[in-house]
Short mmCIF file of N, CA and C in Angstrom, two decimals:
data_model
loop_
_atom_site.label_atom_id
_atom_site.label_comp_id
_atom_site.label_asym_id
_atom_site.label_seq_id
_atom_site.Cartn_x
_atom_site.Cartn_y
_atom_site.Cartn_z
N MET M 1 57.74 32.14 -53.60
CA MET M 1 56.41 31.76 -53.19
C MET M 1 56.45 31.35 -51.71
N LEU M 2 55.39 31.66 -51.01
CA LEU M 2 55.28 31.33 -49.59
C LEU M 2 54.26 30.22 -49.40
N GLU M 3 54.68 29.17 -48.73
CA GLU M 3 53.74 28.14 -48.30
C GLU M 3 53.56 28.32 -46.80
N LEU M 4 52.36 28.71 -46.41
CA LEU M 4 52.06 29.02 -45.01
C LEU M 4 51.07 28.00 -44.47
N ASP M 5 51.46 27.36 -43.36
CA ASP M 5 50.56 26.45 -42.65
C ASP M 5 50.11 27.19 -41.40
N LEU M 6 48.86 27.65 -41.38
CA LEU M 6 48.32 28.37 -40.24
C LEU M 6 47.52 27.40 -39.39
N GLN M 7 47.95 27.21 -38.15
CA GLN M 7 47.28 26.31 -37.22
C GLN M 7 46.65 27.15 -36.11
N VAL M 8 45.34 27.07 -35.98
CA VAL M 8 44.63 27.83 -34.96
C VAL M 8 44.26 26.90 -33.82
N ALA M 9 45.03 26.99 -32.73
CA ALA M 9 44.79 26.17 -31.54
C ALA M 9 44.40 27.08 -30.38
N SER M 10 43.84 28.24 -30.70
CA SER M 10 43.43 29.22 -29.71
C SER M 10 41.94 29.46 -29.82
N LYS M 11 41.33 29.71 -28.69
CA LYS M 11 39.91 30.04 -28.67
C LYS M 11 39.69 31.55 -28.66
N ALA M 12 40.76 32.32 -28.76
CA ALA M 12 40.67 33.78 -28.71
C ALA M 12 39.83 34.31 -29.88
N ALA M 13 39.13 35.39 -29.60
CA ALA M 13 38.32 36.06 -30.63
C ALA M 13 39.17 37.12 -31.32
N GLY M 14 38.73 37.51 -32.50
CA GLY M 14 39.36 38.62 -33.19
C GLY M 14 40.74 38.33 -33.76
N LEU M 15 41.00 37.09 -34.12
CA LEU M 15 42.29 36.74 -34.70
C LEU M 15 42.39 37.28 -36.12
N PRO M 16 43.59 37.65 -36.54
CA PRO M 16 43.76 38.09 -37.93
C PRO M 16 43.41 36.97 -38.91
N SER M 17 43.14 37.36 -40.13
CA SER M 17 42.80 36.38 -41.17
C SER M 17 44.07 35.73 -41.72
N GLU M 18 43.89 34.61 -42.40
CA GLU M 18 45.03 33.96 -43.03
C GLU M 18 45.67 34.90 -44.06
N ALA M 19 44.86 35.68 -44.75
CA ALA M 19 45.39 36.62 -45.73
C ALA M 19 46.30 37.66 -45.06
N GLN M 20 45.93 38.12 -43.87
CA GLN M 20 46.78 39.07 -43.15
C GLN M 20 48.11 38.42 -42.76
N PHE M 21 48.04 37.21 -42.21
CA PHE M 21 49.27 36.52 -41.84
C PHE M 21 50.17 36.36 -43.06
N ARG M 22 49.58 35.97 -44.17
CA ARG M 22 50.34 35.79 -45.41
C ARG M 22 50.99 37.11 -45.83
N GLN M 23 50.25 38.19 -45.80
CA GLN M 23 50.78 39.50 -46.19
C GLN M 23 51.98 39.88 -45.31
N TRP M 24 51.84 39.71 -44.02
CA TRP M 24 52.92 40.08 -43.10
C TRP M 24 54.15 39.21 -43.31
N CYS M 25 53.94 37.91 -43.50
CA CYS M 25 55.07 37.00 -43.75
C CYS M 25 55.77 37.35 -45.06
N GLU M 26 55.00 37.54 -46.11
CA GLU M 26 55.60 37.85 -47.41
C GLU M 26 56.41 39.13 -47.34
N LEU M 27 55.92 40.12 -46.61
CA LEU M 27 56.65 41.38 -46.47
C LEU M 27 57.98 41.13 -45.75
N ALA M 28 57.95 40.40 -44.66
CA ALA M 28 59.16 40.14 -43.89
C ALA M 28 60.15 39.27 -44.64
N LEU M 29 59.64 38.40 -45.50
CA LEU M 29 60.50 37.43 -46.19
C LEU M 29 60.88 37.85 -47.61
N ARG M 30 60.47 39.02 -48.03
CA ARG M 30 60.70 39.39 -49.44
C ARG M 30 62.17 39.52 -49.79
N GLN M 31 63.03 39.74 -48.81
CA GLN M 31 64.47 39.80 -49.10
C GLN M 31 65.03 38.43 -49.46
N ARG M 32 64.29 37.40 -49.13
CA ARG M 32 64.71 36.02 -49.41
C ARG M 32 64.35 35.68 -50.85
N GLN M 33 65.31 35.22 -51.60
CA GLN M 33 65.09 34.93 -53.02
C GLN M 33 64.38 33.59 -53.24
N ASN M 34 64.54 32.67 -52.31
CA ASN M 34 63.99 31.32 -52.48
C ASN M 34 62.54 31.25 -52.00
N ASP M 35 61.89 30.15 -52.37
CA ASP M 35 60.57 29.86 -51.81
C ASP M 35 60.73 29.70 -50.30
N SER M 36 59.63 29.87 -49.59
CA SER M 36 59.66 29.76 -48.14
C SER M 36 58.47 28.94 -47.66
N GLU M 37 58.73 28.08 -46.69
CA GLU M 37 57.68 27.33 -46.02
C GLU M 37 57.79 27.61 -44.53
N LEU M 38 56.67 27.95 -43.92
CA LEU M 38 56.68 28.11 -42.48
C LEU M 38 55.30 27.81 -41.91
N THR M 39 55.31 27.51 -40.63
CA THR M 39 54.08 27.26 -39.90
C THR M 39 53.91 28.35 -38.86
N ILE M 40 52.69 28.86 -38.75
CA ILE M 40 52.33 29.74 -37.64
C ILE M 40 51.26 29.02 -36.85
N ARG M 41 51.52 28.82 -35.59
CA ARG M 41 50.56 28.17 -34.68
C ARG M 41 50.10 29.20 -33.67
N LEU M 42 48.79 29.43 -33.63
CA LEU M 42 48.19 30.36 -32.68
C LEU M 42 47.71 29.56 -31.47
N VAL M 43 48.19 29.94 -30.30
CA VAL M 43 47.91 29.16 -29.09
C VAL M 43 47.32 30.04 -28.00
N ASP M 44 46.79 29.38 -26.98
CA ASP M 44 46.34 30.06 -25.77
C ASP M 44 47.47 30.00 -24.75
N GLU M 45 47.24 30.59 -23.57
CA GLU M 45 48.33 30.76 -22.60
C GLU M 45 48.88 29.45 -22.04
N THR M 46 48.07 28.42 -21.91
CA THR M 46 48.58 27.16 -21.36
C THR M 46 49.67 26.58 -22.25
N GLU M 47 49.37 26.47 -23.55
CA GLU M 47 50.37 25.94 -24.47
C GLU M 47 51.55 26.89 -24.63
N GLY M 48 51.28 28.18 -24.69
CA GLY M 48 52.35 29.16 -24.80
C GLY M 48 53.31 29.10 -23.63
N ARG M 49 52.76 28.98 -22.43
CA ARG M 49 53.60 28.89 -21.23
C ARG M 49 54.43 27.60 -21.24
N GLU M 50 53.80 26.50 -21.60
CA GLU M 50 54.48 25.21 -21.65
C GLU M 50 55.66 25.24 -22.63
N LEU M 51 55.44 25.80 -23.81
CA LEU M 51 56.51 25.87 -24.81
C LEU M 51 57.63 26.81 -24.36
N ASN M 52 57.27 27.94 -23.79
CA ASN M 52 58.28 28.89 -23.33
C ASN M 52 59.11 28.28 -22.19
N LYS M 53 58.46 27.53 -21.32
CA LYS M 53 59.16 26.88 -20.21
C LYS M 53 60.09 25.79 -20.74
N THR M 54 59.61 25.00 -21.69
CA THR M 54 60.39 23.90 -22.24
C THR M 54 61.61 24.41 -23.02
N TRP M 55 61.42 25.40 -23.87
CA TRP M 55 62.47 25.82 -24.80
C TRP M 55 63.30 26.99 -24.32
N ARG M 56 62.74 27.84 -23.47
CA ARG M 56 63.49 29.03 -23.02
C ARG M 56 63.67 29.06 -21.50
N HIS M 57 63.10 28.06 -20.81
CA HIS M 57 63.21 27.95 -19.35
C HIS M 57 62.64 29.18 -18.64
N LYS M 58 61.57 29.73 -19.22
CA LYS M 58 60.87 30.88 -18.64
C LYS M 58 59.43 30.45 -18.43
N ASP M 59 58.97 30.55 -17.18
CA ASP M 59 57.68 29.99 -16.79
C ASP M 59 56.53 31.00 -16.96
N TYR M 60 56.33 31.44 -18.17
CA TYR M 60 55.20 32.31 -18.51
C TYR M 60 54.97 32.22 -20.02
N ALA M 61 53.77 32.59 -20.42
CA ALA M 61 53.46 32.63 -21.86
C ALA M 61 54.01 33.93 -22.42
N THR M 62 54.76 33.83 -23.50
CA THR M 62 55.30 35.01 -24.17
C THR M 62 54.53 35.24 -25.47
N ASN M 63 54.75 36.38 -26.10
CA ASN M 63 53.96 36.73 -27.29
C ASN M 63 54.29 35.86 -28.50
N VAL M 64 55.57 35.73 -28.84
CA VAL M 64 55.94 34.94 -30.03
C VAL M 64 57.21 34.15 -29.75
N LEU M 65 57.20 32.92 -30.20
CA LEU M 65 58.37 32.05 -30.15
C LEU M 65 58.72 31.67 -31.59
N SER M 66 60.00 31.73 -31.89
CA SER M 66 60.47 31.38 -33.23
C SER M 66 61.32 30.12 -33.14
N PHE M 67 61.02 29.18 -34.00
CA PHE M 67 61.75 27.92 -34.06
C PHE M 67 62.31 27.74 -35.46
N PRO M 68 63.52 28.24 -35.73
CA PRO M 68 64.10 28.05 -37.06
C PRO M 68 64.27 26.56 -37.37
N ALA M 69 64.07 26.21 -38.62
CA ALA M 69 64.22 24.81 -39.04
C ALA M 69 65.68 24.40 -38.91
N ASP M 70 65.88 23.21 -38.40
CA ASP M 70 67.22 22.64 -38.30
C ASP M 70 67.33 21.59 -39.41
N VAL M 71 67.72 22.07 -40.58
CA VAL M 71 67.73 21.24 -41.78
C VAL M 71 69.11 20.62 -41.97
N PRO M 72 69.18 19.29 -42.14
CA PRO M 72 70.48 18.64 -42.39
C PRO M 72 71.12 19.18 -43.67
N ASP M 73 72.45 19.21 -43.69
CA ASP M 73 73.19 19.77 -44.82
C ASP M 73 72.76 19.20 -46.17
N GLU M 74 72.47 17.90 -46.22
CA GLU M 74 72.11 17.29 -47.51
C GLU M 74 70.72 17.74 -47.99
N LEU M 75 69.97 18.39 -47.14
CA LEU M 75 68.63 18.88 -47.52
C LEU M 75 68.54 20.41 -47.51
N LEU M 76 69.67 21.08 -47.54
CA LEU M 76 69.67 22.54 -47.42
C LEU M 76 68.89 23.26 -48.50
N ASP M 77 68.59 22.60 -49.60
CA ASP M 77 67.88 23.27 -50.67
C ASP M 77 66.35 23.25 -50.49
N ILE M 78 65.85 22.65 -49.41
CA ILE M 78 64.41 22.70 -49.17
C ILE M 78 64.06 24.06 -48.57
N PRO M 79 62.87 24.56 -48.83
CA PRO M 79 62.53 25.93 -48.44
C PRO M 79 62.01 26.10 -47.00
N LEU M 80 62.12 25.07 -46.18
CA LEU M 80 61.56 25.13 -44.83
C LEU M 80 62.32 26.13 -43.97
N LEU M 81 61.61 27.15 -43.49
CA LEU M 81 62.21 28.17 -42.62
C LEU M 81 62.06 27.81 -41.15
N GLY M 82 60.88 27.34 -40.75
CA GLY M 82 60.65 27.00 -39.36
C GLY M 82 59.23 27.30 -38.95
N ASP M 83 59.07 27.47 -37.64
CA ASP M 83 57.74 27.66 -37.05
C ASP M 83 57.71 28.90 -36.17
N LEU M 84 56.57 29.56 -36.17
CA LEU M 84 56.28 30.62 -35.20
C LEU M 84 55.11 30.14 -34.36
N VAL M 85 55.22 30.35 -33.06
CA VAL M 85 54.12 30.08 -32.14
C VAL M 85 53.76 31.41 -31.51
N ILE M 86 52.52 31.81 -31.70
CA ILE M 86 52.07 33.11 -31.20
C ILE M 86 50.94 32.89 -30.21
N CYS M 87 51.10 33.46 -29.02
CA CYS M 87 50.10 33.32 -27.97
C CYS M 87 49.08 34.45 -28.09
N ALA M 88 47.92 34.13 -28.63
CA ALA M 88 46.90 35.13 -28.96
C ALA M 88 46.48 35.98 -27.76
N PRO M 89 46.19 35.41 -26.58
CA PRO M 89 45.78 36.27 -25.46
C PRO M 89 46.88 37.23 -25.02
N VAL M 90 48.13 36.82 -25.13
CA VAL M 90 49.23 37.72 -24.76
C VAL M 90 49.31 38.88 -25.75
N VAL M 91 49.16 38.60 -27.03
CA VAL M 91 49.21 39.65 -28.05
C VAL M 91 48.09 40.66 -27.80
N THR M 92 46.90 40.17 -27.55
CA THR M 92 45.75 41.06 -27.30
C THR M 92 45.99 41.92 -26.07
N ARG M 93 46.46 41.30 -25.00
CA ARG M 93 46.71 42.02 -23.75
C ARG M 93 47.80 43.08 -23.94
N GLU M 94 48.89 42.70 -24.59
CA GLU M 94 49.99 43.65 -24.81
C GLU M 94 49.54 44.84 -25.65
N ALA M 95 48.78 44.59 -26.70
CA ALA M 95 48.32 45.68 -27.55
C ALA M 95 47.52 46.69 -26.72
N ALA M 96 46.63 46.19 -25.87
CA ALA M 96 45.82 47.07 -25.03
C ALA M 96 46.71 47.83 -24.03
N GLU M 97 47.61 47.12 -23.38
CA GLU M 97 48.49 47.74 -22.39
C GLU M 97 49.40 48.80 -23.00
N GLN M 98 49.83 48.57 -24.23
CA GLN M 98 50.76 49.47 -24.90
C GLN M 98 50.06 50.53 -25.74
N GLY M 99 48.72 50.51 -25.75
CA GLY M 99 47.96 51.49 -26.51
C GLY M 99 48.16 51.38 -28.01
N LYS M 100 48.34 50.15 -28.49
CA LYS M 100 48.54 49.90 -29.92
C LYS M 100 47.30 49.23 -30.48
N SER M 101 47.08 49.38 -31.78
CA SER M 101 45.98 48.63 -32.38
C SER M 101 46.37 47.16 -32.40
N ALA M 102 45.39 46.30 -32.27
CA ALA M 102 45.67 44.86 -32.30
C ALA M 102 46.33 44.48 -33.62
N GLU M 103 45.84 45.03 -34.73
CA GLU M 103 46.41 44.69 -36.04
C GLU M 103 47.88 45.08 -36.12
N ALA M 104 48.22 46.26 -35.65
CA ALA M 104 49.62 46.70 -35.70
C ALA M 104 50.51 45.79 -34.85
N HIS M 105 50.01 45.39 -33.69
CA HIS M 105 50.82 44.53 -32.82
C HIS M 105 50.98 43.13 -33.42
N TRP M 106 49.90 42.58 -33.97
CA TRP M 106 49.99 41.28 -34.64
C TRP M 106 51.00 41.35 -35.79
N ALA M 107 50.88 42.39 -36.62
CA ALA M 107 51.79 42.54 -37.76
C ALA M 107 53.23 42.60 -37.27
N HIS M 108 53.46 43.38 -36.21
CA HIS M 108 54.81 43.52 -35.68
C HIS M 108 55.36 42.17 -35.23
N LEU M 109 54.57 41.41 -34.49
CA LEU M 109 55.07 40.15 -33.94
C LEU M 109 55.30 39.10 -35.04
N VAL M 110 54.46 39.08 -36.05
CA VAL M 110 54.68 38.15 -37.17
C VAL M 110 55.96 38.53 -37.92
N ILE M 111 56.13 39.80 -38.21
CA ILE M 111 57.34 40.26 -38.89
C ILE M 111 58.56 39.98 -38.02
N HIS M 112 58.47 40.27 -36.73
CA HIS M 112 59.57 40.02 -35.79
C HIS M 112 59.95 38.54 -35.80
N GLY M 113 58.95 37.67 -35.72
CA GLY M 113 59.21 36.24 -35.72
C GLY M 113 59.83 35.77 -37.02
N CYS M 114 59.31 36.27 -38.15
CA CYS M 114 59.87 35.88 -39.46
C CYS M 114 61.32 36.32 -39.58
N LEU M 115 61.65 37.49 -39.07
CA LEU M 115 63.03 37.95 -39.13
C LEU M 115 63.93 37.04 -38.30
N HIS M 116 63.44 36.56 -37.17
CA HIS M 116 64.21 35.57 -36.39
C HIS M 116 64.46 34.31 -37.23
N LEU M 117 63.44 33.87 -37.97
CA LEU M 117 63.62 32.68 -38.80
C LEU M 117 64.66 32.89 -39.89
N LEU M 118 64.85 34.15 -40.28
CA LEU M 118 65.87 34.49 -41.28
C LEU M 118 67.25 34.67 -40.66
N GLY M 119 67.33 34.60 -39.33
CA GLY M 119 68.62 34.71 -38.67
C GLY M 119 68.88 36.02 -37.95
N TYR M 120 67.95 36.94 -38.00
CA TYR M 120 68.12 38.19 -37.27
C TYR M 120 67.95 37.93 -35.78
N ASP M 121 68.62 38.76 -34.97
CA ASP M 121 68.50 38.62 -33.52
C ASP M 121 68.62 40.00 -32.88
N HIS M 122 68.36 40.05 -31.59
CA HIS M 122 68.41 41.33 -30.89
C HIS M 122 69.10 41.21 -29.53
N ILE M 123 70.00 40.24 -29.43
CA ILE M 123 70.74 40.06 -28.18
C ILE M 123 71.79 41.16 -28.03
N GLU M 124 72.58 41.38 -29.06
CA GLU M 124 73.59 42.44 -29.05
C GLU M 124 72.96 43.73 -29.55
N ASP M 125 73.41 44.86 -29.00
CA ASP M 125 72.83 46.16 -29.35
C ASP M 125 72.87 46.44 -30.85
N GLU M 126 73.98 46.14 -31.50
CA GLU M 126 74.10 46.40 -32.93
C GLU M 126 73.10 45.57 -33.73
N GLU M 127 72.96 44.29 -33.36
CA GLU M 127 71.99 43.42 -34.03
C GLU M 127 70.57 43.92 -33.78
N ALA M 128 70.30 44.34 -32.56
CA ALA M 128 68.97 44.84 -32.21
C ALA M 128 68.62 46.07 -33.04
N GLU M 129 69.58 46.97 -33.21
CA GLU M 129 69.33 48.18 -34.00
C GLU M 129 68.99 47.82 -35.45
N GLU M 130 69.72 46.86 -36.00
CA GLU M 130 69.45 46.44 -37.38
C GLU M 130 68.07 45.81 -37.50
N MET M 131 67.76 44.90 -36.59
CA MET M 131 66.47 44.19 -36.65
C MET M 131 65.31 45.16 -36.42
N GLU M 132 65.43 46.00 -35.41
CA GLU M 132 64.36 46.96 -35.11
C GLU M 132 64.18 47.96 -36.24
N GLY M 133 65.27 48.38 -36.86
CA GLY M 133 65.18 49.30 -37.99
C GLY M 133 64.39 48.68 -39.15
N LEU M 134 64.66 47.41 -39.42
CA LEU M 134 63.94 46.72 -40.48
C LEU M 134 62.47 46.56 -40.11
N GLU M 135 62.19 46.24 -38.86
CA GLU M 135 60.79 46.12 -38.42
C GLU M 135 60.06 47.46 -38.59
N ARG M 136 60.70 48.53 -38.20
CA ARG M 136 60.09 49.87 -38.34
C ARG M 136 59.76 50.15 -39.81
N GLU M 137 60.72 49.86 -40.67
CA GLU M 137 60.56 50.11 -42.11
C GLU M 137 59.39 49.30 -42.68
N LEU M 138 59.33 48.01 -42.36
CA LEU M 138 58.27 47.16 -42.90
C LEU M 138 56.90 47.54 -42.35
N LEU M 139 56.84 47.86 -41.07
CA LEU M 139 55.56 48.26 -40.49
C LEU M 139 55.09 49.60 -41.06
N ALA M 140 56.02 50.51 -41.33
CA ALA M 140 55.66 51.79 -41.94
C ALA M 140 55.05 51.56 -43.33
N GLU M 141 55.57 50.58 -44.07
CA GLU M 141 54.99 50.26 -45.38
C GLU M 141 53.54 49.83 -45.26
N LEU M 142 53.21 49.23 -44.13
CA LEU M 142 51.82 48.80 -43.88
C LEU M 142 50.97 49.93 -43.29
N GLY M 143 51.61 51.06 -43.00
CA GLY M 143 50.90 52.19 -42.42
C GLY M 143 50.80 52.13 -40.90
N HIS M 144 51.62 51.29 -40.27
CA HIS M 144 51.60 51.17 -38.81
C HIS M 144 52.71 52.01 -38.20
N PRO M 145 52.46 52.54 -37.02
CA PRO M 145 53.46 53.38 -36.36
C PRO M 145 54.66 52.57 -35.85
N ASP M 146 55.70 53.28 -35.49
CA ASP M 146 56.92 52.70 -34.93
C ASP M 146 56.57 51.94 -33.65
N PRO M 147 56.79 50.62 -33.62
CA PRO M 147 56.42 49.85 -32.44
C PRO M 147 57.33 50.10 -31.23
N TYR M 148 58.47 50.74 -31.47
CA TYR M 148 59.43 50.99 -30.39
C TYR M 148 59.39 52.44 -29.91
N ALA M 149 58.52 53.25 -30.45
CA ALA M 149 58.50 54.68 -30.10
C ALA M 149 58.31 54.91 -28.61
N ALA M 150 57.42 54.17 -27.99
CA ALA M 150 57.15 54.36 -26.56
C ALA M 150 58.36 53.95 -25.72
N ASP M 151 59.15 52.98 -26.21
CA ASP M 151 60.34 52.52 -25.47
C ASP M 151 61.42 53.58 -25.43
N GLU M 152 61.41 54.48 -26.39
CA GLU M 152 62.49 55.47 -26.51
C GLU M 152 62.14 56.80 -25.86
N GLU M 153 60.94 56.91 -25.32
CA GLU M 153 60.55 58.19 -24.69
C GLU M 153 61.09 58.30 -23.30
#
């Protein structure tokens, strides 16, 4: 079971519904046998930039930030996965710039963030191939095109 805390701190229009966020999270997390708890916070560029600068030392708003839960060993059986912070204006802008539907881009970023919460990463080429392959597979199940196709042309 998924417990999702959706926090809308953005004034952006056209945000996905809570049901869409839930669907994307459940798809990304279905490999996990345990219950899952996570928070998704939708922010505008000011908060997104501040968080990215504080945690990644990059002075700009990025599309999605993943904060895996740092659970003490004695509490490892709690289902808390962590938090995703998604900057709504960046997602909208990127979708337009990349010629993608907003829904496909939102789905991709939520799935991408959830996979980070599960421990996937894309720093090393081999890890990136595994993570991107899984993202492609999950997005295809939703009927969305390969989000990396333009990068490979």
